[in-house]
Short mmCIF file of C-alpha atoms in Angstrom, two decimals:
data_model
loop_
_atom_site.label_atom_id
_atom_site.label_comp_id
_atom_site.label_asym_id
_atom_site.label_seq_id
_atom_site.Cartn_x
_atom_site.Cartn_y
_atom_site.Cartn_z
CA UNK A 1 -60.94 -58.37 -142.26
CA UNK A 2 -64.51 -57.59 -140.56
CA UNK A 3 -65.25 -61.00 -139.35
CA UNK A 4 -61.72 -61.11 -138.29
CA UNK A 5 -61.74 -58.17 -135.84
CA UNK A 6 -65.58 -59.69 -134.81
CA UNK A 7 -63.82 -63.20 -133.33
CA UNK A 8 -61.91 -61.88 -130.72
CA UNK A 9 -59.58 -64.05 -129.42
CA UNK A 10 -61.24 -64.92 -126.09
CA UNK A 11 -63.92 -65.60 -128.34
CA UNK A 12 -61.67 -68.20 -130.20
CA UNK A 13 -60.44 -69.68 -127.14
CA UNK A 14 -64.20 -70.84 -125.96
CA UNK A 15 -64.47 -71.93 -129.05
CA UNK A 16 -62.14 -74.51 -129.26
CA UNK A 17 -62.76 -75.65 -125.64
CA UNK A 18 -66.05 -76.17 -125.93
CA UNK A 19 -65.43 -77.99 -129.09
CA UNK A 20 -62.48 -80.15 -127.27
CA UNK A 21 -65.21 -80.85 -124.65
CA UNK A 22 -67.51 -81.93 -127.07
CA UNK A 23 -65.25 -84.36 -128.68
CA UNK A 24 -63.74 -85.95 -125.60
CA UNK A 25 -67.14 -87.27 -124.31
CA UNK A 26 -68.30 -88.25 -128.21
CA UNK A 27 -64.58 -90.28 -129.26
CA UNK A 28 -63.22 -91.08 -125.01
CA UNK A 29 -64.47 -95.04 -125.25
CA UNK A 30 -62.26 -95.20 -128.44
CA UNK A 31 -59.63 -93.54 -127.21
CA UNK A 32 -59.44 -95.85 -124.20
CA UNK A 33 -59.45 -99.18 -126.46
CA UNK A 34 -56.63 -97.26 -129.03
CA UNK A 35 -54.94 -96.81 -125.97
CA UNK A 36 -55.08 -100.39 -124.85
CA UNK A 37 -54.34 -101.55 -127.93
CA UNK A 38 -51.27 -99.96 -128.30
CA UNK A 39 -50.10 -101.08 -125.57
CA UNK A 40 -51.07 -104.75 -125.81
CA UNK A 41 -47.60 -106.89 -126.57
CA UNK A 42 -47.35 -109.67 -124.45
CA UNK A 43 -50.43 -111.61 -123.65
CA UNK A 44 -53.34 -110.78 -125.89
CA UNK A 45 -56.18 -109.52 -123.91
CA UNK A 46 -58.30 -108.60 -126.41
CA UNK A 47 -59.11 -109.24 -130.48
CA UNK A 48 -60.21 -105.35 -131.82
CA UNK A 49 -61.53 -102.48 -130.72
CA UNK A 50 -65.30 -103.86 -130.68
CA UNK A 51 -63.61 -106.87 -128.27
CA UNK A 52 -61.61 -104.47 -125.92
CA UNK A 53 -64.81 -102.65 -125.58
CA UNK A 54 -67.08 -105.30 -124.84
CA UNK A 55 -64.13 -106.74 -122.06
CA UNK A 56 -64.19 -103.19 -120.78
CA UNK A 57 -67.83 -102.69 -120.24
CA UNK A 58 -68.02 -106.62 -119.15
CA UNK A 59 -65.54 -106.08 -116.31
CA UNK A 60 -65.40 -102.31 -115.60
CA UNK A 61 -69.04 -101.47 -116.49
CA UNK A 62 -70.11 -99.03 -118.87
CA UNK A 63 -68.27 -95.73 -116.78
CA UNK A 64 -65.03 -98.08 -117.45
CA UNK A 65 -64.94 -97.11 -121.21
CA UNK A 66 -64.39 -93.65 -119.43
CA UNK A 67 -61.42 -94.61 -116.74
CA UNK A 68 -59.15 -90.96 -117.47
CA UNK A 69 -62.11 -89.03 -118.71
CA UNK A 70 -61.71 -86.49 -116.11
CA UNK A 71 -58.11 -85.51 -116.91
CA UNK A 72 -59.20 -85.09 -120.33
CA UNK A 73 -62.23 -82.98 -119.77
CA UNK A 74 -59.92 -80.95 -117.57
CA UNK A 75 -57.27 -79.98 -119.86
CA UNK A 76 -58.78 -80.44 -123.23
CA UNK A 77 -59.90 -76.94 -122.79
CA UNK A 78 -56.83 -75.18 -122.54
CA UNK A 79 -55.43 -77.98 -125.01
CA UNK A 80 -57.46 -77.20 -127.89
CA UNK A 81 -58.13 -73.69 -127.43
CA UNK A 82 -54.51 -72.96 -127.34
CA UNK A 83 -53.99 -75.10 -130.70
CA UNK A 84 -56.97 -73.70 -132.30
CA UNK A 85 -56.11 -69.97 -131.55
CA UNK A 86 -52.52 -70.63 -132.33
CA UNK A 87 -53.43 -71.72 -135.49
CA UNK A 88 -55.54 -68.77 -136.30
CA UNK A 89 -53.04 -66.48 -134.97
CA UNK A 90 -50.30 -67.97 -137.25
CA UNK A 91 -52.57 -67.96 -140.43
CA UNK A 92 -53.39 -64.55 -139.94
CA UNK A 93 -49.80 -63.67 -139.51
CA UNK A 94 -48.63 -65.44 -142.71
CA UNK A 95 -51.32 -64.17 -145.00
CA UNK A 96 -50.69 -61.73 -147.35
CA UNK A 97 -53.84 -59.76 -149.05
CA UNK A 98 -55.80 -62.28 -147.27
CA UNK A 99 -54.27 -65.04 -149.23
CA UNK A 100 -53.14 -67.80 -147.62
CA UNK A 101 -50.56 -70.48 -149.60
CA UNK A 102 -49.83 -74.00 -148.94
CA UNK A 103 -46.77 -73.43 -147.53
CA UNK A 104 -47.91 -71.23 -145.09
CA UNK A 105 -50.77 -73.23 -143.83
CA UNK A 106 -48.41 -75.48 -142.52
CA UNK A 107 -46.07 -74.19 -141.45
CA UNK A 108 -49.23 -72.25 -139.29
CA UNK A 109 -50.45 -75.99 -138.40
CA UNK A 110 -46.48 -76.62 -137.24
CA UNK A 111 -47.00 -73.88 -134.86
CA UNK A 112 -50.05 -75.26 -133.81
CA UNK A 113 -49.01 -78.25 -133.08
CA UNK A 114 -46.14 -76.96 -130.99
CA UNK A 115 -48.00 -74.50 -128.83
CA UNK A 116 -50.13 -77.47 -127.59
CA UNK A 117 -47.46 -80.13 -126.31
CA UNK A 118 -47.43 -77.72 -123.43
CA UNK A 119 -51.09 -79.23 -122.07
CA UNK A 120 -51.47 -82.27 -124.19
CA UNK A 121 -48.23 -84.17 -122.83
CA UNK A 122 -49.14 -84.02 -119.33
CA UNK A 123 -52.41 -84.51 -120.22
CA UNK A 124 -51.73 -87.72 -122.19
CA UNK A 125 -49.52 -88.87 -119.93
CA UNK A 126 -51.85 -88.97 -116.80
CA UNK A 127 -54.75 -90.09 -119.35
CA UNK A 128 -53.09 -93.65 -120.31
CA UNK A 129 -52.03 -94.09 -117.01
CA UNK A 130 -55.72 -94.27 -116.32
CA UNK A 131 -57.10 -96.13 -119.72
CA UNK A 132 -54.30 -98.85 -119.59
CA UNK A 133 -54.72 -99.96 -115.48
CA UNK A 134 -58.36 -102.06 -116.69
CA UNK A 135 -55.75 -104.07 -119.17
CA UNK A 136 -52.56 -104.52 -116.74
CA UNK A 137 -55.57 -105.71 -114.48
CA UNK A 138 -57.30 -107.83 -117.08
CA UNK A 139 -53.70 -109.94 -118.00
CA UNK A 140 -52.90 -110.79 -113.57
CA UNK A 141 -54.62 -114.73 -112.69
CA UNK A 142 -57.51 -114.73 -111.05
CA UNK A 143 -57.44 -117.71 -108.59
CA UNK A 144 -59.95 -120.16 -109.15
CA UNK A 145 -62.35 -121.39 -106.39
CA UNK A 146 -60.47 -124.33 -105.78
CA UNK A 147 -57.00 -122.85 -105.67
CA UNK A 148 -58.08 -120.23 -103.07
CA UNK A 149 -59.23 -122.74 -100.97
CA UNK A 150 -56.45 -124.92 -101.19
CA UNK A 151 -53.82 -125.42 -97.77
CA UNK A 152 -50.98 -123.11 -97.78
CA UNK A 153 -52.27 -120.94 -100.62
CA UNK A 154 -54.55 -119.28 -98.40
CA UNK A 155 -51.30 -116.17 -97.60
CA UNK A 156 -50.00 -115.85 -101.15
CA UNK A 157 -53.47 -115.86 -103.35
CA UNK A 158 -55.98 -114.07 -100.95
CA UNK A 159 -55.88 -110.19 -102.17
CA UNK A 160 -57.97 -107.85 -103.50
CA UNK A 161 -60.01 -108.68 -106.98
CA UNK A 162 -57.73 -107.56 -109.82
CA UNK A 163 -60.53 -104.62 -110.89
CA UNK A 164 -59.58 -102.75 -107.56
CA UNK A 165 -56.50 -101.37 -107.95
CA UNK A 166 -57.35 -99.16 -111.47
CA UNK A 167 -60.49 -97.88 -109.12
CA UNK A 168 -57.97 -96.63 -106.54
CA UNK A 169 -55.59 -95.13 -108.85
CA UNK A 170 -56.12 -91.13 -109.46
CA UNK A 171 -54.71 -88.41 -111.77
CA UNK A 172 -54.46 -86.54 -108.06
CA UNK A 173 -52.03 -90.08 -106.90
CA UNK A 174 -50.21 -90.55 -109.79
CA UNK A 175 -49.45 -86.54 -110.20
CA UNK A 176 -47.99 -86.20 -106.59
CA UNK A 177 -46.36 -89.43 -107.24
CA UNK A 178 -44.19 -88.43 -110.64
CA UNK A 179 -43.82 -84.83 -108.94
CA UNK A 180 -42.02 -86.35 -105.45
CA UNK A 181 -39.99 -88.98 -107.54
CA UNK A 182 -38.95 -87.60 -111.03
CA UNK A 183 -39.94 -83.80 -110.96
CA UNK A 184 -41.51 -82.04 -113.41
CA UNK A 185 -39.82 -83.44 -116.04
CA UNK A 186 -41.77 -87.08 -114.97
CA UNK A 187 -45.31 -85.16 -116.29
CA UNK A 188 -43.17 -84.21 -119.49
CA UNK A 189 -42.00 -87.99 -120.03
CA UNK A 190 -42.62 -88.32 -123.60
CA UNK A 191 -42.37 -84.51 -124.77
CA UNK A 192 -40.44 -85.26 -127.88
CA UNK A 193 -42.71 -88.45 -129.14
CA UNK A 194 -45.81 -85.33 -128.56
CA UNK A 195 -44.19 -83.15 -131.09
CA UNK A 196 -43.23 -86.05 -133.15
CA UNK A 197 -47.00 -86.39 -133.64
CA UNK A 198 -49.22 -83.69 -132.79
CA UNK A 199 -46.49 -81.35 -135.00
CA UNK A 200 -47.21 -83.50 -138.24
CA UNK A 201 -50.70 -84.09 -137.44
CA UNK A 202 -51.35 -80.39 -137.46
CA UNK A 203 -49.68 -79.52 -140.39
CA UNK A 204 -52.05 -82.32 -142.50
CA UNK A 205 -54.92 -81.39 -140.45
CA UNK A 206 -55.76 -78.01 -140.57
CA UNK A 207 -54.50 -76.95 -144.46
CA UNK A 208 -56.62 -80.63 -145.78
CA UNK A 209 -59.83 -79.06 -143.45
CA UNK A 210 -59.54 -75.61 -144.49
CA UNK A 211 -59.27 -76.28 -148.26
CA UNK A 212 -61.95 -79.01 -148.47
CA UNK A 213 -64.37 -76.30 -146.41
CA UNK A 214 -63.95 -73.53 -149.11
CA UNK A 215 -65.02 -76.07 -151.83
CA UNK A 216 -69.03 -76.37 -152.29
CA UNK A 217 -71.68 -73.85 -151.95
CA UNK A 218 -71.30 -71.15 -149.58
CA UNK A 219 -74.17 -69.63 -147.41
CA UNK A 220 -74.46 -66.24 -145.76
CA UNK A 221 -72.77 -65.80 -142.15
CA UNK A 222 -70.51 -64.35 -140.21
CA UNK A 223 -67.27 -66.66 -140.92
CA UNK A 224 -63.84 -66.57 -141.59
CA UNK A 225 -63.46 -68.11 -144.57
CA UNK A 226 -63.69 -66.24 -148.40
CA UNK A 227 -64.66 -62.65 -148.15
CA UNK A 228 -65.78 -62.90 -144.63
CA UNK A 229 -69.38 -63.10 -145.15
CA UNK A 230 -69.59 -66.25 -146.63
CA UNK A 231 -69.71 -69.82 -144.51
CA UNK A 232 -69.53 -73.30 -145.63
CA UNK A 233 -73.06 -75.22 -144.92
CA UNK A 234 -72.38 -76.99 -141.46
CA UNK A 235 -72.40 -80.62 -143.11
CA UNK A 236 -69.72 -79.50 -145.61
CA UNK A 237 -67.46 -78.43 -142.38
CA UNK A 238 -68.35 -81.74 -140.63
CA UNK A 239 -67.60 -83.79 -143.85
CA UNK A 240 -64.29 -81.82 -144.16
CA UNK A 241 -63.52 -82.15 -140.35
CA UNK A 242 -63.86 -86.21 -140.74
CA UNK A 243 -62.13 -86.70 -144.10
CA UNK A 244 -59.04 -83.98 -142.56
CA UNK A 245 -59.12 -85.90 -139.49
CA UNK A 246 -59.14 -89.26 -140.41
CA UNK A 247 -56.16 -88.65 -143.23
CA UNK A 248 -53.88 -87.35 -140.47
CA UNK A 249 -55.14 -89.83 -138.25
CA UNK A 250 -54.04 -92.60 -140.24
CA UNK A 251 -50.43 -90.73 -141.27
CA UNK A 252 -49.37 -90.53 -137.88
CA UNK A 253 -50.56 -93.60 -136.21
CA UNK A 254 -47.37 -95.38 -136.01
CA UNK A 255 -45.94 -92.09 -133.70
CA UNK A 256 -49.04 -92.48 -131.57
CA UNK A 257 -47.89 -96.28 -131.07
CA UNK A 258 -44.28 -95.08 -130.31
CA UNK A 259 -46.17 -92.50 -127.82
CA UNK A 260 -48.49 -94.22 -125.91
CA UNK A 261 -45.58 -96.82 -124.96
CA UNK A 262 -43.06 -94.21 -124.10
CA UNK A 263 -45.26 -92.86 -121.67
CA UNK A 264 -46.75 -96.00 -120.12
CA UNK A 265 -44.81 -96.34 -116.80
CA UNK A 266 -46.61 -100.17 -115.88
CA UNK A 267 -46.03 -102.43 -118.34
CA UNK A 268 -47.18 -106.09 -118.41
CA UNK A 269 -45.68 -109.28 -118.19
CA UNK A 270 -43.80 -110.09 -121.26
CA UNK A 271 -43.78 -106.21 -122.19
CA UNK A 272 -41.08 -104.44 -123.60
CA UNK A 273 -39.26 -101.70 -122.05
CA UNK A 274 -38.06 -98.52 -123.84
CA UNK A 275 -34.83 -96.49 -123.68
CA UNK A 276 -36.27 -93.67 -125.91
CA UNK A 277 -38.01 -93.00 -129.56
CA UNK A 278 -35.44 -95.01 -131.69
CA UNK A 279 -35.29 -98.02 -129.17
CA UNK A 280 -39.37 -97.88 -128.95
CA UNK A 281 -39.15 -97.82 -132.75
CA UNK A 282 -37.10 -100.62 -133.30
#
């Protein structure tokens, strides 16, 4: 109860922004080629992850691997502080005599999960936008030499390289663009498919973390887990971050899929087009 009324929740909410911050610029590269992937159906631009990147850096240059960066650094903030501090708030709400059971925990990373779609679906929808305009470019024909040369190709083949129109494309554009033609509800396309996964992701996440992070030795600190003045070693938490992370990861994988190409609005040639989450699923 001491360390509790130490955090303060503005406290909490720089917390998890900074920490948002931290991870976009460590994980953004592998977000972009997840992204890509994803989205790759018709014409197979690239093998893996290690290939996509290598394409990427090879055609967009290194700051490529960071096309949609921005939007992310922008609202990851806001993202993660309000899923963080919604978690805590939860959690501290269902706990009785500072116990905490399973149920609770998440149903606590439910609510999480829900307070976030608020930031994260605009977010993510403006985000692939960004990360998937290098592959839509990387799939058009480039005309050879020869063909550009050739009579009466000259009107039809001389345009701008294929690279140039992702360069030209902003969250700014494509913001003003959903706003004039759908509404609001165009920066929401996608809402449900966010819940679908951020709500389950959030209710393996956080329980998995905080139960792995109270096994192990426990050093002296301020911290909010056992009595309050006990902390788990920071390689513990990091170890327990990964192993949380990477379970959920893996679980809900296959609604990130369903996600990604929901919100895509450009698709390629060859590339299927969805009517919602069953259709996309089938």
């Amino acid at each position: 109860m001491m360390a509790e009324k130490k955090v303060s929740l503005p406290a909490k909410l720089i917390n998890g922004g900074v920490a948002g911050l931290v991870g976009v610029t460590c994980v953004f590269p592998i977000d972009l080629a997840k992204t890509r992937l994803q989205n790759q159906q018709g014409a197979q631009v690239y093998k893996g992850m290690l290939d996509c990147l290598a394409k990427t850096v090879r055609s967009e240059g290194y700051f490529g691997c960071y096309r949609g960066a921005a939007v992310n650094l922008t609202l990851v903030t806001p993202e993660k502080a309000i899923k963080l501090a919604a978690n805590d708030i939860f959690r501290q709400k269902l706990s009785k005599d500072g116990k905490l059971p399973l149920w609770g925990e998440m149903l606590a990373g439910c609510g999480a999960g829900t307070c976030q779609v608020i930031v994260t679906t605009p977010m993510e929808m403006l985000k692939i936008q960004l990360q998937d305009a290098g592959r839509l470019a990387a799939q058009r024909p480039v005309p050879t030499p020869a063909q550009a040369g050739a009579p009466g190709l000259a009107t039809s083949l001389v345009a701008p390289p294929p690279v140039q129109p992702p360069c030209r494309t902003s969250a700014t554009s494509i913001t003003l663009e959903l706003l004039k033609t759908r509404g609001l509800a165009g920066l929401y396309r996608g809402a449900g498919a966010t819940l679908l996964r951020d709500v389950p992701f959030s209710m393996i996440y956080f329980p998995l973390f905080a139960n792995l992070n109270s096994l192990g030795p426990r050093g002296v600190g301020a911290g909010c887990q056992g009595d309050g003045n006990e902390r788990a070693p920071f390689l513990q938490s990091f170890m327990s971050g990964c192993i949380a992370g990477s379970v959920a990861a893996v679980v809900v994988t296959p609604l990130d899929v369903i996600k990604t190409r929901l919100q895509t609005l450009q698709k390629g040639e060859g590339e299927d087009s969805y009517r919602g989450i069953l259709d996309c699923t089938r």
